[in-house]
PDB file of C-alpha atoms and ligand atoms in Angstrom:
ATOM      1  CA  MET Q 301      -0.049  -0.212   0.219  1.00 76.00           C
ATOM      2  CA  ALA Q 302       2.336   2.757   0.898  1.00 90.00           C
ATOM      3  CA  ASP Q 303       4.660   4.181  -2.289  1.00 95.00           C
ATOM      4  CA  ASN Q 304       9.032   3.918  -1.869  1.00 95.00           C
ATOM      5  CA  ARG Q 305       8.579   7.210  -4.130  1.00 97.00           C
ATOM      6  CA  LEU Q 306       6.667   9.232  -1.432  1.00 98.00           C
ATOM      7  CA  ILE Q 307       9.181  10.135   2.023  1.00 98.00           C
ATOM      8  CA  VAL Q 308       7.417  11.955   4.760  1.00 98.00           C
ATOM      9  CA  ALA Q 309       9.136  14.878   6.048  1.00 98.00           C
ATOM     10  CA  LEU Q 310       9.542  14.884   9.694  1.00 98.00           C
ATOM     11  CA  ASP Q 311       9.973  17.861  10.940  1.00 97.00           C
ATOM     12  CA  PHE Q 312       9.814  17.039  14.498  1.00 97.00           C
ATOM     13  CA  HIS Q 313      12.093  18.196  17.330  1.00 97.00           C
ATOM     14  CA  THR Q 314      10.737  15.326  18.968  1.00 98.00           C
ATOM     15  CA  LEU Q 315      11.623  11.344  19.177  1.00 98.00           C
ATOM     16  CA  GLU Q 316       7.296  11.056  21.379  1.00 98.00           C
ATOM     17  CA  ASP Q 317       6.038  13.564  17.694  1.00 98.00           C
ATOM     18  CA  VAL Q 318       8.330  11.401  15.996  1.00 98.00           C
ATOM     19  CA  LYS Q 319       6.060   8.166  17.054  1.00 98.00           C
ATOM     20  CA  THR Q 320       3.193  10.098  17.411  1.00 98.00           C
ATOM     21  CA  LEU Q 321       2.806  11.161  13.598  1.00 98.00           C
ATOM     22  CA  VAL Q 322       4.288   7.339  12.496  1.00 98.00           C
ATOM     23  CA  GLU Q 323       2.567   5.126  14.039  1.00 98.00           C
ATOM     24  CA  GLU Q 324      -0.967   7.716  12.904  1.00 98.00           C
ATOM     25  CA  LEU Q 325       0.585   6.731   9.135  1.00 98.00           C
ATOM     26  CA  GLY Q 326       1.561   2.733   9.799  1.00 98.00           C
ATOM     27  CA  ASP Q 327       1.788   1.120   6.617  1.00 97.00           C
ATOM     28  CA  SER Q 328       0.733   3.279   4.064  1.00 98.00           C
ATOM     29  CA  VAL Q 329       4.270   5.337   4.506  1.00 98.00           C
ATOM     30  CA  SER Q 330       7.681   3.627   3.926  1.00 98.00           C
ATOM     31  CA  TYR Q 331      10.314   6.780   3.542  1.00 98.00           C
ATOM     32  CA  TYR Q 332      10.865   9.652   6.460  1.00 98.00           C
ATOM     33  CA  LYS Q 333      12.734  12.160   5.668  1.00 98.00           C
ATOM     34  CA  VAL Q 334      15.215  13.146   8.975  1.00 98.00           C
ATOM     35  CA  GLY Q 335      16.484  16.760   8.785  1.00 98.00           C
ATOM     36  CA  MET Q 336      18.923  18.273  11.047  1.00 97.00           C
ATOM     37  CA  GLU Q 337      16.768  20.085  13.328  1.00 97.00           C
ATOM     38  CA  LEU Q 338      15.155  16.274  15.204  1.00 98.00           C
ATOM     39  CA  PHE Q 339      18.963  14.948  14.069  1.00 98.00           C
ATOM     40  CA  TYR Q 340      20.377  17.449  16.146  1.00 98.00           C
ATOM     41  CA  SER Q 341      17.756  17.567  18.901  1.00 97.00           C
ATOM     42  CA  ALA Q 342      16.727  13.631  19.326  1.00 97.00           C
ATOM     43  CA  GLY Q 343      19.899  11.848  17.780  1.00 96.00           C
ATOM     44  CA  PRO Q 344      20.844   8.807  16.269  1.00 97.00           C
ATOM     45  CA  GLN Q 345      17.250   7.016  18.932  1.00 97.00           C
ATOM     46  CA  VAL Q 346      15.642   7.934  15.695  1.00 98.00           C
ATOM     47  CA  ILE Q 347      16.842   6.526  12.956  1.00 98.00           C
ATOM     48  CA  THR Q 348      16.594   3.112  15.241  1.00 97.00           C
ATOM     49  CA  TYR Q 349      13.590   3.597  16.207  1.00 98.00           C
ATOM     50  CA  LEU Q 350      12.351   3.764  12.578  1.00 98.00           C
ATOM     51  CA  LYS Q 351      15.126   1.125  11.879  1.00 97.00           C
ATOM     52  CA  GLU Q 352      12.358  -1.025  14.331  1.00 98.00           C
ATOM     53  CA  LYS Q 353      10.180  -0.469  12.592  1.00 98.00           C
ATOM     54  CA  ASN Q 354      11.385  -1.029   8.901  1.00 98.00           C
ATOM     55  CA  LYS Q 355      11.181   2.063   7.902  1.00 98.00           C
ATOM     56  CA  ASN Q 356      13.730   3.621   4.856  1.00 98.00           C
ATOM     57  CA  ILE Q 357      14.994   6.448   6.215  1.00 98.00           C
ATOM     58  CA  PHE Q 358      16.486   9.581   3.740  1.00 98.00           C
ATOM     59  CA  LEU Q 359      18.941  11.253   6.308  1.00 98.00           C
ATOM     60  CA  ASP Q 360      19.186  15.586   5.195  1.00 98.00           C
ATOM     61  CA  LEU Q 361      22.365  16.222   7.213  1.00 98.00           C
ATOM     62  CA  LYS Q 362      23.385  18.494   3.971  1.00 98.00           C
ATOM     63  CA  LEU Q 363      27.263  17.459   4.717  1.00 98.00           C
ATOM     64  CA  HIS Q 364      29.416  20.204   2.973  1.00 98.00           C
ATOM     65  CA  ASP Q 365      33.756  19.745   4.135  1.00 98.00           C
ATOM     66  CA  ILE Q 366      36.594  18.882   2.781  1.00 98.00           C
ATOM     67  CA  PRO Q 367      36.942  15.384   0.803  1.00 98.00           C
ATOM     68  CA  ASN Q 368      37.732  12.694   4.033  1.00 98.00           C
ATOM     69  CA  THR Q 369      35.920  14.605   6.596  1.00 98.00           C
ATOM     70  CA  VAL Q 370      32.744  14.504   4.363  1.00 98.00           C
ATOM     71  CA  GLY Q 371      33.313  11.002   2.839  1.00 98.00           C
ATOM     72  CA  GLU Q 372      33.909   9.932   7.144  1.00 98.00           C
ATOM     73  CA  GLY Q 373      30.637  11.764   8.108  1.00 98.00           C
ATOM     74  CA  LEU Q 374      28.887   9.506   5.841  1.00 98.00           C
ATOM     75  CA  CYS Q 375      30.462   6.740   6.654  1.00 98.00           C
ATOM     76  CA  SER Q 376      28.818   7.319  10.464  1.00 97.00           C
ATOM     77  CA  LEU Q 377      25.865   7.626   8.629  1.00 98.00           C
ATOM     78  CA  MET Q 378      25.622   4.731   6.757  1.00 97.00           C
ATOM     79  CA  ARG Q 379      26.634   3.049  10.155  1.00 97.00           C
ATOM     80  CA  LEU Q 380      23.434   4.268  11.701  1.00 96.00           C
ATOM     81  CA  GLY Q 381      21.530   3.071   8.760  1.00 95.00           C
ATOM     82  CA  ALA Q 382      20.344   5.102   6.358  1.00 97.00           C
ATOM     83  CA  ASP Q 383      19.394   4.310   2.752  1.00 98.00           C
ATOM     84  CA  ILE Q 384      19.738   7.926   1.502  1.00 98.00           C
ATOM     85  CA  VAL Q 385      22.670  10.063   2.379  1.00 98.00           C
ATOM     86  CA  ASN Q 386      23.021  14.135   1.240  1.00 98.00           C
ATOM     87  CA  VAL Q 387      26.644  16.679   0.906  1.00 98.00           C
ATOM     88  CA  HIS Q 388      26.578  20.309  -1.371  1.00 98.00           C
ATOM     89  CA  ALA Q 389      27.368  19.481  -4.816  1.00 98.00           C
ATOM     90  CA  SER Q 390      28.700  23.015  -4.732  1.00 97.00           C
ATOM     91  CA  GLY Q 391      31.733  21.149  -2.835  1.00 98.00           C
ATOM     92  CA  GLY Q 392      32.853  19.884  -5.963  1.00 98.00           C
ATOM     93  CA  PHE Q 393      33.581  17.005  -7.311  1.00 98.00           C
ATOM     94  CA  THR Q 394      36.409  16.281  -5.521  1.00 98.00           C
ATOM     95  CA  MET Q 395      34.931  15.847  -2.563  1.00 98.00           C
ATOM     96  CA  MET Q 396      31.969  14.391  -4.005  1.00 98.00           C
ATOM     97  CA  LYS Q 397      34.313  11.496  -5.858  1.00 98.00           C
ATOM     98  CA  THR Q 398      36.218  10.897  -2.562  1.00 98.00           C
ATOM     99  CA  ALA Q 399      33.609  11.318  -0.518  1.00 97.00           C
ATOM    100  CA  ALA Q 400      30.725   8.393  -2.710  1.00 98.00           C
ATOM    101  CA  GLU Q 401      34.301   6.816  -3.150  1.00 98.00           C
ATOM    102  CA  LYS Q 402      34.869   6.118   0.529  1.00 98.00           C
ATOM    103  CA  LEU Q 403      30.931   5.082   1.227  1.00 98.00           C
ATOM    104  CA  HIS Q 404      31.243   1.942  -1.546  1.00 98.00           C
ATOM    105  CA  ALA Q 405      34.493   0.527  -0.048  1.00 98.00           C
ATOM    106  CA  LEU Q 406      33.002   0.758   3.857  1.00 98.00           C
ATOM    107  CA  ALA Q 407      29.658  -1.222   1.798  1.00 98.00           C
ATOM    108  CA  GLU Q 408      31.242  -3.767   0.499  1.00 98.00           C
ATOM    109  CA  LYS Q 409      33.724  -4.398   3.245  1.00 97.00           C
ATOM    110  CA  GLN Q 410      30.519  -4.671   5.313  1.00 96.00           C
ATOM    111  CA  GLY Q 411      29.163  -6.516   3.386  1.00 97.00           C
ATOM    112  CA  VAL Q 412      25.366  -4.302   3.009  1.00 96.00           C
ATOM    113  CA  PRO Q 413      24.079  -1.710   0.172  1.00 96.00           C
ATOM    114  CA  CYS Q 414      24.912   1.411   0.474  1.00 98.00           C
ATOM    115  CA  PRO Q 415      23.036   4.099   0.900  1.00 98.00           C
ATOM    116  CA  LYS Q 416      22.648   6.306  -1.868  1.00 98.00           C
ATOM    117  CA  ILE Q 417      23.913   9.768  -2.199  1.00 98.00           C
ATOM    118  CA  ILE Q 418      22.099  12.580  -3.508  1.00 98.00           C
ATOM    119  CA  ALA Q 419      23.330  16.315  -3.488  1.00 98.00           C
ATOM    120  CA  VAL Q 420      21.793  19.535  -3.054  1.00 97.00           C
ATOM    121  CA  THR Q 421      22.986  21.729  -6.824  1.00 96.00           C
ATOM    122  CA  ILE Q 422      21.448  25.041  -5.753  1.00 93.00           C
ATOM    123  CA  LEU Q 423      19.308  25.450  -2.408  1.00 90.00           C
ATOM    124  CA  THR Q 424      15.876  26.706  -4.087  1.00 84.00           C
ATOM    125  CA  SER Q 425      15.700  29.598  -1.246  1.00 85.00           C
ATOM    126  CA  ILE Q 426      18.799  31.070  -2.994  1.00 88.00           C
ATOM    127  CA  ASN Q 427      16.714  33.842  -4.361  1.00 88.00           C
ATOM    128  CA  GLU Q 428      17.717  36.249  -7.169  1.00 88.00           C
ATOM    129  CA  GLU Q 429      19.451  38.944  -5.348  1.00 92.00           C
ATOM    130  CA  ASP Q 430      21.268  36.189  -2.802  1.00 92.00           C
ATOM    131  CA  TRP Q 431      23.033  34.726  -5.941  1.00 94.00           C
ATOM    132  CA  ALA Q 432      23.778  38.155  -7.268  1.00 94.00           C
ATOM    133  CA  GLY Q 433      25.616  37.886  -3.248  1.00 96.00           C
ATOM    134  CA  LEU Q 434      27.878  35.193  -3.925  1.00 95.00           C
ATOM    135  CA  GLY Q 435      28.985  36.723  -7.312  1.00 96.00           C
ATOM    136  CA  MET Q 436      27.897  34.552  -9.160  1.00 94.00           C
ATOM    137  CA  GLU Q 437      26.660  35.342 -13.081  1.00 93.00           C
ATOM    138  CA  CYS Q 438      25.072  32.617 -14.419  1.00 94.00           C
ATOM    139  CA  GLU Q 439      21.607  32.154 -14.161  1.00 93.00           C
ATOM    140  CA  ILE Q 440      20.643  29.619 -11.381  1.00 92.00           C
ATOM    141  CA  ARG Q 441      19.042  26.800 -13.634  1.00 93.00           C
ATOM    142  CA  HIS Q 442      22.138  27.007 -15.463  1.00 95.00           C
ATOM    143  CA  GLN Q 443      24.167  26.299 -12.441  1.00 96.00           C
ATOM    144  CA  VAL Q 444      21.385  23.328 -11.035  1.00 96.00           C
ATOM    145  CA  VAL Q 445      22.011  21.619 -14.365  1.00 98.00           C
ATOM    146  CA  ARG Q 446      25.611  22.065 -14.476  1.00 98.00           C
ATOM    147  CA  LEU Q 447      26.413  20.822 -10.595  1.00 98.00           C
ATOM    148  CA  ALA Q 448      23.586  17.568 -11.456  1.00 98.00           C
ATOM    149  CA  LYS Q 449      26.422  16.992 -14.141  1.00 98.00           C
ATOM    150  CA  LEU Q 450      29.100  16.952 -12.447  1.00 98.00           C
ATOM    151  CA  THR Q 451      27.272  15.360  -9.098  1.00 98.00           C
ATOM    152  CA  LYS Q 452      26.579  12.975 -11.967  1.00 98.00           C
ATOM    153  CA  GLU Q 453      30.554  12.342 -13.007  1.00 98.00           C
ATOM    154  CA  ALA Q 454      31.521  11.922  -9.411  1.00 98.00           C
ATOM    155  CA  GLY Q 455      29.166   8.859  -8.839  1.00 98.00           C
ATOM    156  CA  LEU Q 456      25.838   9.949  -7.305  1.00 98.00           C
ATOM    157  CA  ASP Q 457      23.456   8.725  -7.540  1.00 98.00           C
ATOM    158  CA  GLY Q 458      21.603  12.198  -7.174  1.00 98.00           C
ATOM    159  CA  VAL Q 459      20.270  15.624  -6.210  1.00 98.00           C
ATOM    160  CA  VAL Q 460      17.932  17.002  -4.930  1.00 97.00           C
ATOM    161  CA  ALA Q 461      15.969  19.438  -6.794  1.00 93.00           C
ATOM    162  CA  SER Q 462      12.589  21.818  -7.479  1.00 90.00           C
ATOM    163  CA  PRO Q 463       9.826  20.057  -9.583  1.00 90.00           C
ATOM    164  CA  GLN Q 464      10.369  23.019 -12.004  1.00 89.00           C
ATOM    165  CA  GLU Q 465      14.247  21.743 -12.382  1.00 93.00           C
ATOM    166  CA  ALA Q 466      13.319  18.365 -12.842  1.00 96.00           C
ATOM    167  CA  SER Q 467      12.988  17.654 -16.117  1.00 96.00           C
ATOM    168  CA  ALA Q 468      16.179  20.168 -17.649  1.00 97.00           C
ATOM    169  CA  ILE Q 469      17.874  17.606 -14.907  1.00 98.00           C
ATOM    170  CA  ARG Q 470      16.271  14.538 -16.004  1.00 98.00           C
ATOM    171  CA  GLU Q 471      17.047  15.594 -19.559  1.00 98.00           C
ATOM    172  CA  ALA Q 472      20.782  16.336 -18.849  1.00 98.00           C
ATOM    173  CA  CYS Q 473      20.990  13.753 -16.424  1.00 98.00           C
ATOM    174  CA  GLY Q 474      19.049  10.645 -17.688  1.00 98.00           C
ATOM    175  CA  PRO Q 475      16.552   8.060 -16.809  1.00 97.00           C
ATOM    176  CA  ASP Q 476      18.464   6.710 -13.641  1.00 97.00           C
ATOM    177  CA  PHE Q 477      19.066   9.211 -11.931  1.00 98.00           C
ATOM    178  CA  MET Q 478      17.464  10.163  -8.913  1.00 98.00           C
ATOM    179  CA  ILE Q 479      15.667  13.227  -8.361  1.00 98.00           C
ATOM    180  CA  VAL Q 480      14.037  14.588  -5.401  1.00 97.00           C
ATOM    181  CA  THR Q 481      12.174  16.986  -5.224  1.00 95.00           C
ATOM    182  CA  PRO Q 482      10.199  18.702  -2.398  1.00 92.00           C
ATOM    183  CA  GLY Q 483       7.115  21.430  -2.896  1.00 85.00           C
ATOM    184  CA  ALA Q 484       4.800  19.014  -3.490  1.00 85.00           C
ATOM    185  CA  ARG Q 485       1.496  20.473  -2.613  1.00 86.00           C
ATOM    186  CA  PRO Q 486      -1.586  18.343  -3.745  1.00 84.00           C
ATOM    187  CA  ALA Q 487      -4.454  20.768  -5.372  1.00 76.00           C
ATOM    188  CA  GLY Q 488      -6.251  22.534  -2.576  1.00 72.00           C
ATOM    189  CA  ALA Q 489      -3.484  22.502   0.453  1.00 77.00           C
ATOM    190  CA  ALA Q 490      -1.918  25.408   1.573  1.00 78.00           C
ATOM    191  CA  ILE Q 491       1.464  26.330   0.058  1.00 78.00           C
ATOM    192  CA  ASN Q 492       2.881  27.615   3.304  1.00 79.00           C
ATOM    193  CA  ASP Q 493       6.507  29.268   2.896  1.00 78.00           C
ATOM    194  CA  GLN Q 494       7.111  27.103  -0.428  1.00 74.00           C
ATOM    195  CA  SER Q 495       7.795  29.132  -3.522  1.00 72.00           C
ATOM    196  CA  ARG Q 496       8.286  26.618  -6.557  1.00 69.00           C
ATOM    197  CA  ILE Q 497       5.436  24.107  -5.634  1.00 75.00           C
ATOM    198  CA  ALA Q 498       4.288  21.422  -8.274  1.00 86.00           C
ATOM    199  CA  THR Q 499       1.066  18.939  -7.522  1.00 91.00           C
ATOM    200  CA  PRO Q 500       2.293  15.250  -6.734  1.00 93.00           C
ATOM    201  CA  ALA Q 501       1.584  14.077 -10.135  1.00 93.00           C
ATOM    202  CA  SER Q 502       3.474  16.768 -12.139  1.00 93.00           C
ATOM    203  CA  ALA Q 503       6.339  16.244 -10.129  1.00 94.00           C
ATOM    204  CA  LEU Q 504       6.755  12.852 -11.410  1.00 96.00           C
ATOM    205  CA  THR Q 505       5.460  13.590 -14.530  1.00 95.00           C
ATOM    206  CA  ASN Q 506       8.276  16.249 -15.021  1.00 94.00           C
ATOM    207  CA  GLY Q 507      10.824  13.622 -14.223  1.00 96.00           C
ATOM    208  CA  ALA Q 508      10.922  13.422  -9.903  1.00 97.00           C
ATOM    209  CA  SER Q 509      11.749  10.180  -8.826  1.00 97.00           C
ATOM    210  CA  HIS Q 510      11.270  11.047  -5.156  1.00 97.00           C
ATOM    211  CA  LEU Q 511       8.913  13.158  -3.364  1.00 97.00           C
ATOM    212  CA  VAL Q 512       8.997  14.691   0.156  1.00 97.00           C
ATOM    213  CA  VAL Q 513       6.312  16.151   1.514  1.00 96.00           C
ATOM    214  CA  GLY Q 514       6.297  17.123   4.918  1.00 96.00           C
ATOM    215  CA  ARG Q 515       3.281  20.015   6.353  1.00 94.00           C
ATOM    216  CA  PRO Q 516       0.839  18.868   3.226  1.00 95.00           C
ATOM    217  CA  ILE Q 517       0.678  15.589   5.795  1.00 96.00           C
ATOM    218  CA  ARG Q 518       1.531  16.192   9.260  1.00 95.00           C
ATOM    219  CA  ALA Q 519      -1.224  19.727   9.074  1.00 94.00           C
ATOM    220  CA  ALA Q 520      -3.676  17.627   7.713  1.00 95.00           C
ATOM    221  CA  GLU Q 521      -6.932  16.401  10.425  1.00 95.00           C
ATOM    222  CA  ASP Q 522      -6.571  12.623   8.644  1.00 96.00           C
ATOM    223  CA  PRO Q 523      -2.443  12.344   8.139  1.00 97.00           C
ATOM    224  CA  LYS Q 524      -3.206   8.674   6.958  1.00 97.00           C
ATOM    225  CA  ALA Q 525      -6.145   9.465   4.488  1.00 96.00           C
ATOM    226  CA  GLU Q 526      -4.113  12.583   3.179  1.00 96.00           C
ATOM    227  CA  ALA Q 527      -0.914  10.163   2.413  1.00 97.00           C
ATOM    228  CA  LEU Q 528      -3.271   7.833   1.109  1.00 96.00           C
ATOM    229  CA  ALA Q 529      -4.209   9.971  -1.327  1.00 94.00           C
ATOM    230  CA  ILE Q 530      -1.682  11.375  -2.798  1.00 95.00           C
ATOM    231  CA  ILE Q 531      -0.535   7.616  -3.515  1.00 95.00           C
ATOM    232  CA  LYS Q 532      -3.301   7.576  -5.312  1.00 94.00           C
ATOM    233  CA  GLU Q 533      -2.636  11.010  -7.614  1.00 93.00           C
ATOM    234  CA  MET Q 534       1.075   8.963  -7.633  1.00 94.00           C
ATOM    235  CA  GLU Q 535      -0.002   5.876  -8.360  1.00 92.00           C
ATOM    236  CA  SER Q 536      -1.398   7.104 -11.575  1.00 89.00           C
ATOM    237  CA  VAL Q 537       2.334   8.586 -12.857  1.00 86.00           C
ATOM    238  CA  LYS Q 538       4.221   5.384 -13.144  1.00 73.00           C
TER     239      LYS Q 538
HETATM  240  O1  C5P G1363       6.536  20.962   4.786  1.00 57.49           O
HETATM  241  P1  C5P G1363       7.022  20.444   3.241  1.00 57.49           P
HETATM  242  O2  C5P G1363       6.406  19.861   2.592  1.00 57.49           O
HETATM  243  O3  C5P G1363       7.036  22.343   2.859  1.00 57.49           O
HETATM  244  O4  C5P G1363       8.152  20.053   3.698  1.00 57.49           O
HETATM  245  C1  C5P G1363       9.769  19.726   2.996  1.00 57.49           C
HETATM  246  C2  C5P G1363      10.110  18.992   3.308  1.00 57.49           C
HETATM  247  O5  C5P G1363      11.826  19.326   2.277  1.00 57.49           O
HETATM  248  C3  C5P G1363      11.386  20.080   4.238  1.00 57.49           C
HETATM  249  O6  C5P G1363      11.597  18.793   5.310  1.00 57.49           O
HETATM  250  C4  C5P G1363      11.962  21.217   3.847  1.00 57.49           C
HETATM  251  O7  C5P G1363      13.074  21.705   4.856  1.00 57.49           O
HETATM  252  C5  C5P G1363      12.366  20.638   2.658  1.00 57.49           C
HETATM  253  N1  C5P G1363      13.223  20.958   2.031  1.00 57.49           N
HETATM  254  C6  C5P G1363      12.431  21.814   0.998  1.00 57.49           C
HETATM  255  N2  C5P G1363      12.951  22.806   0.201  1.00 57.49           N
HETATM  256  C7  C5P G1363      14.544  21.925  -0.679  1.00 57.49           C
HETATM  257  C8  C5P G1363      15.383  21.206   0.454  1.00 57.49           C
HETATM  258  C9  C5P G1363      14.250  20.955   1.217  1.00 57.49           C
HETATM  259  O8  C5P G1363      11.305  22.073   1.506  1.00 57.49           O
HETATM  260  N3  C5P G1363      15.028  23.094  -1.258  1.00 57.49           N
END
């Protein structure tokens, strides 16, 4: 009944809140995203809990440091049990390649599946003014595609991107590249602070492989019914 392409964002500060939602959603959701606010306050016990519940985990900590540090950091996250981990593509080709090699080598040594490694290209919160302030002169959308290609060349599995960027990335990086898109909003749902949104079906049609959905499910009167409605919409796009 769950669809592995739906990843529900656990944007909470406590394990108790996590447990309440995960119990409520039951077997309708199999993939969860743990971000920095939850991991920094509740720590590895969140991962242990989700693993006990047989859930898959996208550990969204967006590592950005020198190659060796990021590689060792990812190895620690793999040992915890993450299924998807991520880095900032702006850390560069060498950082991404070294990190991916370290993680693959450890997974092989331990005889376990290697987590998928994806990269954040340009944060979707960056606007034209921020962009200019960084001294960047090219267009954001061109840089997003350039970084997605670099991510692929470095041996990573995919990127996090807005639904609006998905089709250009899909075209540039091919059918097997993961494109994980936040900002999915079912028709009629509150937009909150997201600006570049798409419905779940249109995000998939545009090339997304996975959707991260937070508030539309967490804030629903009946979160499980909302998750099932989103899955139903997703099932219409295979
Ligand atoms: O509540 P909502 O559906 O907007 O949650 C989306 C999730 O995806 C949040 O955890 C948010 O931090 C994350 N995210 C995002 N935009 C990005 C990267 C991550 O909304 N560019």
